[in-house]
CSV table of C-alpha atoms and ligand atoms in Angstrom, one decimal:
chain,number,residue,atom,x,y,z
A,1,UNK,CA,19.7,0.7,13.6
A,2,UNK,CA,20.3,4.4,12.7
A,3,UNK,CA,23.9,3.4,11.8
A,4,UNK,CA,22.6,1.0,9.1
A,5,UNK,CA,24.0,1.7,5.7
A,6,UNK,CA,20.5,1.1,4.3
A,7,UNK,CA,18.7,3.9,6.0
A,8,UNK,CA,19.0,7.5,4.6
A,9,UNK,CA,17.2,10.6,5.7
A,10,UNK,CA,15.9,12.5,2.7
A,11,UNK,CA,17.9,15.4,1.3
A,12,UNK,CA,18.1,16.4,-2.4
A,13,UNK,CA,21.4,14.6,-2.5
A,14,UNK,CA,20.0,11.3,-1.0
A,15,UNK,CA,17.1,11.5,-3.4
A,16,UNK,CA,19.4,11.8,-6.3
A,17,UNK,CA,21.6,9.0,-5.0
A,18,UNK,CA,18.4,6.8,-4.6
A,19,UNK,CA,17.3,7.5,-8.2
A,20,UNK,CA,20.8,6.6,-9.4
A,21,UNK,CA,20.6,3.4,-7.3
A,22,UNK,CA,17.3,2.5,-9.0
A,23,UNK,CA,18.9,3.2,-12.4
A,24,UNK,CA,21.7,0.8,-11.5
A,25,UNK,CA,19.2,-1.9,-10.7
A,26,UNK,CA,19.1,-1.7,-6.9
A,27,UNK,CA,16.1,-1.5,-4.7
A,28,UNK,CA,14.9,1.6,-2.9
A,29,UNK,CA,12.3,1.5,-0.2
A,30,UNK,CA,10.6,4.9,0.1
A,31,UNK,CA,7.8,6.6,2.0
A,32,UNK,CA,4.4,7.2,0.5
A,33,UNK,CA,1.4,8.8,2.2
A,34,UNK,CA,-0.3,5.3,2.4
A,35,UNK,CA,2.5,2.9,3.3
A,36,UNK,CA,6.2,2.4,2.5
A,37,UNK,CA,6.9,0.9,-0.9
A,38,UNK,CA,9.8,-1.3,-2.1
A,39,UNK,CA,10.8,0.3,-5.4
A,40,UNK,CA,12.6,-0.9,-8.5
A,41,UNK,CA,13.0,0.3,-12.1
A,42,UNK,CA,9.7,-0.8,-13.7
A,43,UNK,CA,11.6,-1.6,-17.0
A,44,UNK,CA,14.3,-3.7,-15.4
A,45,UNK,CA,13.3,-7.4,-15.1
A,46,UNK,CA,16.3,-8.3,-13.0
A,47,UNK,CA,15.6,-5.6,-10.5
A,48,UNK,CA,11.9,-6.4,-10.4
A,49,UNK,CA,12.7,-10.0,-9.8
A,50,UNK,CA,14.5,-9.0,-6.7
A,51,UNK,CA,11.4,-7.3,-5.3
A,52,UNK,CA,9.7,-10.7,-5.5
A,53,UNK,CA,12.6,-12.4,-3.8
A,54,UNK,CA,12.9,-9.9,-1.0
A,55,UNK,CA,9.2,-9.9,-0.4
A,56,UNK,CA,8.8,-13.7,-0.8
A,57,UNK,CA,5.9,-12.9,-3.1
A,58,UNK,CA,4.6,-15.1,-5.9
A,59,UNK,CA,5.7,-13.7,-9.2
A,60,UNK,CA,2.3,-13.7,-10.8
A,61,UNK,CA,1.1,-11.1,-8.4
A,62,UNK,CA,1.3,-7.7,-10.3
A,63,UNK,CA,3.0,-4.6,-9.1
A,64,UNK,CA,1.8,-1.0,-9.0
A,65,UNK,CA,3.8,1.4,-11.2
A,66,UNK,CA,4.3,4.8,-9.5
A,67,UNK,CA,4.4,7.7,-11.9
A,68,UNK,CA,5.1,11.4,-11.2
A,69,UNK,CA,1.9,12.9,-12.8
A,70,UNK,CA,-1.2,12.2,-14.9
A,71,UNK,CA,0.9,13.3,-17.9
A,72,UNK,CA,2.7,10.0,-17.7
A,73,UNK,CA,-0.5,8.0,-17.9
A,74,UNK,CA,-0.5,7.5,-21.7
A,75,UNK,CA,3.0,6.1,-21.6
A,76,UNK,CA,1.9,3.1,-19.5
A,77,UNK,CA,-1.8,2.8,-20.2
A,78,UNK,CA,-4.0,2.6,-23.3
A,79,UNK,CA,-7.8,2.7,-23.9
A,80,UNK,CA,-8.1,5.1,-21.0
A,81,UNK,CA,-11.8,5.9,-20.4
A,82,UNK,CA,-12.9,9.5,-19.7
A,83,UNK,CA,-13.9,8.6,-16.1
A,84,UNK,CA,-10.4,7.4,-15.4
A,85,UNK,CA,-9.0,10.8,-16.6
A,86,UNK,CA,-11.5,12.5,-14.3
A,87,UNK,CA,-10.5,10.3,-11.4
A,88,UNK,CA,-6.8,11.0,-12.0
A,89,UNK,CA,-7.3,14.7,-12.3
A,90,UNK,CA,-9.2,14.9,-9.1
A,91,UNK,CA,-7.5,12.4,-6.8
A,92,UNK,CA,-3.9,12.4,-8.0
A,93,UNK,CA,-1.4,13.0,-6.5
A,94,UNK,CA,-3.0,10.8,-3.8
A,95,UNK,CA,-3.9,7.4,-2.4
A,96,UNK,CA,-5.6,6.0,-5.5
A,97,UNK,CA,-4.4,3.3,-7.9
A,98,UNK,CA,-6.0,2.9,-11.3
A,99,UNK,CA,-6.0,-0.4,-13.2
A,100,UNK,CA,-5.9,0.2,-17.0
A,101,UNK,CA,-5.1,-1.6,-20.2
A,102,UNK,CA,-1.3,-1.6,-20.5
A,103,UNK,CA,1.0,-0.4,-23.2
A,104,UNK,CA,4.1,-2.3,-24.2
A,105,UNK,CA,6.0,-0.3,-21.5
A,106,UNK,CA,4.4,-2.5,-18.8
A,107,UNK,CA,5.7,-5.9,-19.5
A,108,UNK,CA,4.6,-9.3,-18.2
A,109,UNK,CA,7.1,-9.2,-15.3
A,110,UNK,CA,5.2,-6.1,-13.9
A,111,UNK,CA,1.7,-7.1,-14.7
A,112,UNK,CA,1.8,-10.8,-13.8
A,113,UNK,CA,1.2,-11.4,-17.5
A,114,UNK,CA,-2.2,-9.7,-17.3
A,115,UNK,CA,-3.1,-7.2,-20.0
A,116,UNK,CA,-3.6,-4.4,-17.4
A,117,UNK,CA,-1.3,-2.3,-15.3
A,118,UNK,CA,-1.8,-0.6,-12.0
A,119,UNK,CA,-0.8,3.1,-11.9
A,120,UNK,CA,-0.5,5.6,-9.0
A,121,UNK,CA,0.8,9.1,-8.5
A,122,UNK,CA,1.6,9.3,-4.7
A,123,UNK,CA,1.3,12.6,-2.9
A,124,UNK,CA,4.1,12.2,-0.4
A,125,UNK,CA,6.7,14.8,-1.4
A,126,UNK,CA,9.7,12.4,-1.0
A,127,UNK,CA,8.0,9.8,-3.1
A,128,UNK,CA,7.1,12.4,-5.8
A,129,UNK,CA,10.7,13.9,-5.8
A,130,UNK,CA,12.2,10.4,-6.1
A,131,UNK,CA,9.9,9.4,-9.0
A,132,UNK,CA,10.5,12.7,-10.8
A,133,UNK,CA,14.2,12.4,-10.4
A,134,UNK,CA,14.1,8.8,-11.6
A,135,UNK,CA,11.9,9.7,-14.6
A,136,UNK,CA,14.5,12.3,-15.5
A,137,UNK,CA,17.4,9.8,-15.8
A,138,UNK,CA,15.4,6.9,-17.2
A,139,UNK,CA,12.6,6.3,-19.6
A,140,UNK,CA,10.8,4.5,-16.8
A,141,UNK,CA,8.9,4.7,-13.5
A,142,UNK,CA,9.1,3.0,-10.1
A,143,UNK,CA,7.4,-0.4,-9.6
A,144,UNK,CA,6.6,-0.8,-5.9
A,145,UNK,CA,4.6,-3.1,-3.7
A,146,UNK,CA,4.2,-2.4,0.0
A,147,UNK,CA,7.6,-3.0,1.6
A,148,UNK,CA,6.7,-6.0,3.8
A,149,UNK,CA,7.2,-9.7,3.5
A,150,UNK,CA,4.3,-11.3,1.6
A,151,UNK,CA,1.1,-11.6,3.7
A,152,UNK,CA,2.5,-9.5,6.5
A,153,UNK,CA,1.6,-6.1,7.8
A,154,UNK,CA,2.5,-3.1,5.6
A,155,UNK,CA,5.2,-0.8,7.0
A,156,UNK,CA,4.3,2.8,7.9
A,157,UNK,CA,7.8,3.9,8.9
A,158,UNK,CA,11.4,3.3,7.7
A,159,UNK,CA,12.2,1.3,10.8
A,160,UNK,CA,9.2,-1.0,10.1
A,161,UNK,CA,10.7,-1.5,6.6
A,162,UNK,CA,14.0,-2.3,8.1
A,163,UNK,CA,12.5,-4.7,10.6
A,164,UNK,CA,10.6,-6.5,7.8
A,165,UNK,CA,13.2,-6.6,5.0
A,166,UNK,CA,16.5,-5.6,6.5
A,167,UNK,CA,17.9,-9.1,6.4
A,168,UNK,CA,16.9,-9.6,2.8
A,169,UNK,CA,18.2,-6.4,1.4
A,170,UNK,CA,21.7,-6.0,-0.2
A,171,UNK,CA,24.3,-3.4,0.8
A,172,UNK,CA,23.6,-1.4,-2.3
A,173,UNK,CA,19.9,-1.1,-1.6
A,174,UNK,CA,18.5,1.9,0.2
A,175,UNK,CA,15.7,2.6,2.6
A,176,UNK,CA,14.7,6.3,2.6
A,177,UNK,CA,13.5,7.6,5.9
A,178,UNK,CA,10.5,9.9,5.6
A,179,UNK,CA,8.8,9.6,8.9
A,180,UNK,CA,5.4,8.0,9.5
A,181,UNK,CA,3.0,7.5,6.6
A,182,UNK,CA,0.2,10.1,7.0
A,183,UNK,CA,-2.7,7.8,5.9
A,184,UNK,CA,-1.4,4.4,7.1
A,185,UNK,CA,-3.3,2.0,4.9
A,186,UNK,CA,-2.9,1.1,1.3
A,187,UNK,CA,-4.4,3.0,-1.7
A,188,UNK,CA,-7.9,2.5,-3.1
A,189,UNK,CA,-7.5,0.3,-6.2
A,190,UNK,CA,-10.0,1.1,-9.0
A,191,UNK,CA,-10.4,-1.1,-12.0
A,192,UNK,CA,-10.9,1.2,-15.0
A,193,UNK,CA,-11.1,-1.4,-17.7
A,194,UNK,CA,-14.9,-1.6,-17.9
A,195,UNK,CA,-17.6,0.9,-18.9
A,196,UNK,CA,-17.8,2.0,-15.2
A,197,UNK,CA,-15.2,2.0,-12.4
A,198,UNK,CA,-15.0,-0.9,-9.9
A,199,UNK,CA,-13.3,-0.6,-6.5
A,200,UNK,CA,-11.1,-3.7,-6.0
A,201,UNK,CA,-9.5,-2.6,-2.7
A,202,UNK,CA,-11.1,0.0,-0.5
A,203,UNK,CA,-8.9,2.8,0.8
A,204,UNK,CA,-8.8,6.4,1.9
A,205,UNK,CA,-10.5,7.6,-1.3
A,206,UNK,CA,-14.0,6.2,-0.9
A,207,UNK,CA,-16.9,5.4,-3.2
A,208,UNK,CA,-19.0,8.1,-1.4
A,209,UNK,CA,-16.3,10.7,-1.9
A,210,UNK,CA,-16.0,9.9,-5.6
A,211,UNK,CA,-19.7,10.1,-6.0
A,212,UNK,CA,-20.1,13.4,-4.1
A,213,UNK,CA,-17.2,15.1,-5.8
A,214,UNK,CA,-17.5,13.8,-9.3
A,215,UNK,CA,-21.0,12.2,-9.7
A,216,UNK,CA,-19.2,9.0,-10.7
A,217,UNK,CA,-20.8,5.8,-9.4
A,218,UNK,CA,-18.3,3.0,-8.6
A,219,UNK,CA,-19.2,-0.6,-8.3
A,220,UNK,CA,-17.7,-2.8,-5.6
A,221,UNK,CA,-15.8,-5.8,-6.7
A,222,UNK,CA,-17.2,-9.3,-6.3
A,223,UNK,CA,-14.9,-11.8,-4.9
A,224,UNK,CA,-15.1,-13.7,-8.2
A,225,UNK,CA,-13.1,-11.0,-9.9
A,226,UNK,CA,-10.9,-12.6,-12.6
A,227,UNK,CA,-8.0,-10.3,-11.9
A,228,UNK,CA,-5.6,-10.7,-9.1
A,229,UNK,CA,-5.5,-8.0,-6.5
A,230,UNK,CA,-4.5,-7.4,-3.0
A,231,UNK,CA,-6.2,-9.4,-0.4
A,232,UNK,CA,-7.4,-12.0,-2.9
A,233,UNK,CA,-5.3,-14.2,-0.8
A,234,UNK,CA,-6.7,-15.2,2.6
A,235,UNK,CA,-3.8,-14.3,4.7
A,236,UNK,CA,-3.0,-10.7,4.5
A,237,UNK,CA,-2.2,-7.7,6.6
A,238,UNK,CA,-1.7,-10.1,9.5
A,239,UNK,CA,0.5,-9.7,12.5
A,240,UNK,CA,1.9,-12.7,14.3
A,241,UNK,CA,-0.6,-12.4,17.2
A,242,UNK,CA,-4.2,-13.4,16.7
A,243,UNK,CA,-6.5,-10.5,15.7
A,244,UNK,CA,-9.9,-10.7,17.3
A,245,UNK,CA,-12.5,-8.4,15.8
A,246,UNK,CA,-15.3,-7.4,18.2
A,247,UNK,CA,-16.0,-5.9,21.6
A,248,UNK,CA,-14.6,-8.8,23.5
A,249,UNK,CA,-13.0,-8.8,27.0
A,250,UNK,CA,-10.0,-11.1,27.1
A,251,UNK,CA,-7.5,-11.2,29.9
A,252,UNK,CA,-3.9,-10.4,28.8
A,253,UNK,CA,-4.9,-9.4,25.3
A,254,UNK,CA,-4.0,-6.1,23.6
A,255,UNK,CA,-6.8,-3.7,22.9
A,256,UNK,CA,-7.2,-1.2,20.0
A,257,UNK,CA,-10.4,0.9,20.2
A,258,UNK,CA,-11.5,4.5,19.9
A,259,UNK,CA,-10.5,6.8,22.6
A,260,UNK,CA,-13.9,6.8,24.2
A,261,UNK,CA,-13.8,3.1,24.9
A,262,UNK,CA,-12.6,2.3,28.4
A,263,UNK,CA,-9.9,-0.4,28.9
A,264,UNK,CA,-11.3,-3.4,30.7
A,265,UNK,CA,-9.2,-4.6,33.6
A,266,UNK,CA,-6.4,-7.0,32.6
A,267,UNK,CA,-6.4,-5.9,29.0
A,268,UNK,CA,-3.4,-4.0,27.6
A,269,UNK,CA,-4.3,-0.8,25.8
A,270,UNK,CA,-2.3,-0.4,22.6
A,271,UNK,CA,-4.1,2.3,20.8
A,272,UNK,CA,-6.8,4.9,21.4
A,273,UNK,CA,-7.5,6.7,18.0
A,274,UNK,CA,-9.8,9.7,18.2
A,275,UNK,CA,-11.2,9.5,14.7
A,276,UNK,CA,-11.4,7.0,11.8
A,277,UNK,CA,-8.5,8.7,10.1
A,278,UNK,CA,-6.4,8.2,13.3
A,279,UNK,CA,-7.6,4.6,13.4
A,280,UNK,CA,-6.2,4.0,9.9
A,281,UNK,CA,-2.9,5.8,10.7
A,282,UNK,CA,-2.2,3.7,13.8
A,283,UNK,CA,-3.6,0.4,12.8
A,284,UNK,CA,-0.5,-1.3,11.4
A,285,UNK,CA,1.9,0.2,14.0
A,286,UNK,CA,-0.4,-1.1,16.7
A,287,UNK,CA,-0.3,-4.6,15.2
A,288,UNK,CA,3.5,-4.3,15.3
A,289,UNK,CA,3.5,-3.1,18.9
A,290,UNK,CA,1.4,-6.1,19.9
A,291,UNK,CA,4.0,-8.4,18.3
A,292,UNK,CA,6.9,-6.6,19.8
A,293,UNK,CA,5.3,-7.1,23.2
A,294,UNK,CA,4.9,-10.8,22.5
A,295,UNK,CA,1.1,-10.7,23.0
A,296,UNK,CA,-0.8,-13.8,21.9
A,297,UNK,CA,-3.8,-11.7,20.7
A,298,UNK,CA,-5.1,-8.3,20.1
A,299,UNK,CA,-8.8,-7.4,20.3
A,300,UNK,CA,-9.9,-4.6,17.9
A,301,UNK,CA,-13.2,-2.9,18.3
A,302,UNK,CA,-14.4,-2.4,14.7
A,303,UNK,CA,-14.8,1.2,13.6
A,304,UNK,CA,-18.0,2.4,11.9
A,305,UNK,CA,-18.5,1.0,8.4
A,306,UNK,CA,-18.4,4.5,6.8
A,307,UNK,CA,-15.8,6.4,4.9
A,308,UNK,CA,-12.3,5.1,5.5
A,309,UNK,CA,-13.9,2.7,8.1
A,310,UNK,CA,-14.8,0.5,5.2
A,311,UNK,CA,-11.1,0.0,4.3
A,312,UNK,CA,-10.1,-0.5,7.9
A,313,UNK,CA,-12.7,-3.2,8.4
A,314,UNK,CA,-11.6,-4.9,5.2
A,315,UNK,CA,-8.0,-5.0,6.5
A,316,UNK,CA,-9.1,-6.2,9.9
A,317,UNK,CA,-11.2,-9.0,8.5
A,318,UNK,CA,-8.3,-10.3,6.4
A,319,UNK,CA,-6.0,-9.9,9.4
A,320,UNK,CA,-8.5,-11.9,11.6
A,321,UNK,CA,-8.3,-14.8,9.1
A,322,UNK,CA,-4.6,-14.5,9.0
A,323,UNK,CA,-3.3,-16.8,11.7
B,401,TXA,O1,-0.8,2.3,-1.3
B,401,TXA,C1,-0.4,1.5,-2.0
B,401,TXA,O2,-1.0,1.0,-3.0
B,401,TXA,C2,1.0,0.9,-1.8
B,401,TXA,C3,2.1,2.0,-2.0
B,401,TXA,C4,3.5,1.6,-1.8
B,401,TXA,O3,1.8,2.6,-3.2
B,401,TXA,N1,1.3,-0.2,-2.6
B,401,TXA,C5,0.7,-1.4,-2.4
B,401,TXA,O4,1.2,-2.4,-3.3
B,401,TXA,O5,-0.1,-1.6,-1.6
B,401,TXA,P1,0.9,-3.9,-3.1
B,401,TXA,O6,1.7,-4.6,-4.2
B,401,TXA,O7,1.3,-4.3,-1.7
B,401,TXA,O8,-0.6,-4.0,-3.3
B,401,TXA,C6,-1.1,-3.6,-4.6
B,401,TXA,C7,-2.1,-4.5,-5.1
B,401,TXA,C8,-1.5,-5.9,-5.3
B,401,TXA,O9,-2.1,-6.9,-4.5
B,401,TXA,C9,-1.7,-6.2,-6.7
B,401,TXA,O10,-2.3,-7.5,-6.9
B,401,TXA,C10,-2.7,-5.2,-7.2
B,401,TXA,O11,-2.5,-4.1,-6.4
B,401,TXA,N2,-2.5,-4.9,-8.6
B,401,TXA,C11,-1.4,-4.3,-9.1
B,401,TXA,N3,-1.5,-4.3,-10.5
B,401,TXA,C12,-2.7,-4.9,-10.8
B,401,TXA,C13,-3.4,-5.2,-12.0
B,401,TXA,N4,-2.8,-4.9,-13.2
B,401,TXA,N5,-4.6,-5.7,-11.9
B,401,TXA,C14,-5.1,-6.0,-10.7
B,401,TXA,N6,-4.5,-5.8,-9.5
B,401,TXA,C15,-3.3,-5.2,-9.6
B,402,MG,MG1,1.0,-5.2,0.1
């Protein structure tokens, strides 16, 4: 796999080449601190169309536009409330996506024809370098969903991306190799189009942290939300094996549980995270390991429902419904 023409380790030269490939309308998968993204020029409808084809994703499902700094916000978003600026100043670069009213820069093919756009400044240094380089040579930014087939588990390494999408990518596309994603689950998505912020998808940046740090109270989304966001489809984040959430003993099943939990006889220990942060980091790679080992099911002991545990449980519940 390391001989694949798609996979490049990241030097200043490869980042420049990757930015040029985006400019030429090709796709570039790149690491972020959350999960790997499948990037295209956010102003190029043909390139963006390929993202949907490669992912097998319905085209009305909007994409996050990745920008290099909060200074780019006004280019893509309008009617930005003060609390959104405060959120951006305090949590960017980082694992947070803000949904805002769009400007003409974000066209229907990015937003799924909604009048809002999702924006994020990732903190991963390779992601930031790529976005900066691309912004330098274009008047654009990088549209990128997670680099997995629709409904599948998000990739947290370049080899995961290759496994998911290799057969659908073209020779001129690139997968940048930046090691393992440090957070491991997708960004917190916050709707900033109302008079107060609403969390649409929980993530590493939590409601509690936002309140403690900034005194800003976020609502949590109701499932009736009129806007389309991740996980609004039943099947999501799902491996091929069956995910069973709870402290069950099941012969021959895989097991993911905190380190202190002992492995029952005849279960196959796949992961032993020490903390909630570890749990998030290993979650998707553990799902992939279960599939690679051909297991029929994986039992996951749910983590505590606090901090990033909320986001982990949300993903686990969706994965449980998955198959
Ligand atoms: O951490 C992340 O957010 C990763 C990395 C690559 O940045 N990206 C990611 O993208 O998870 P994706 O497309 O797999 O999930 C983003 C979700 C989508 O389900 C999409 O529906 C939602 O964000 N979204 C994007 N723009 C939106 C908008 N204008 N309104 C509501 N939801 C939006
Ligand atoms: Mg996704």
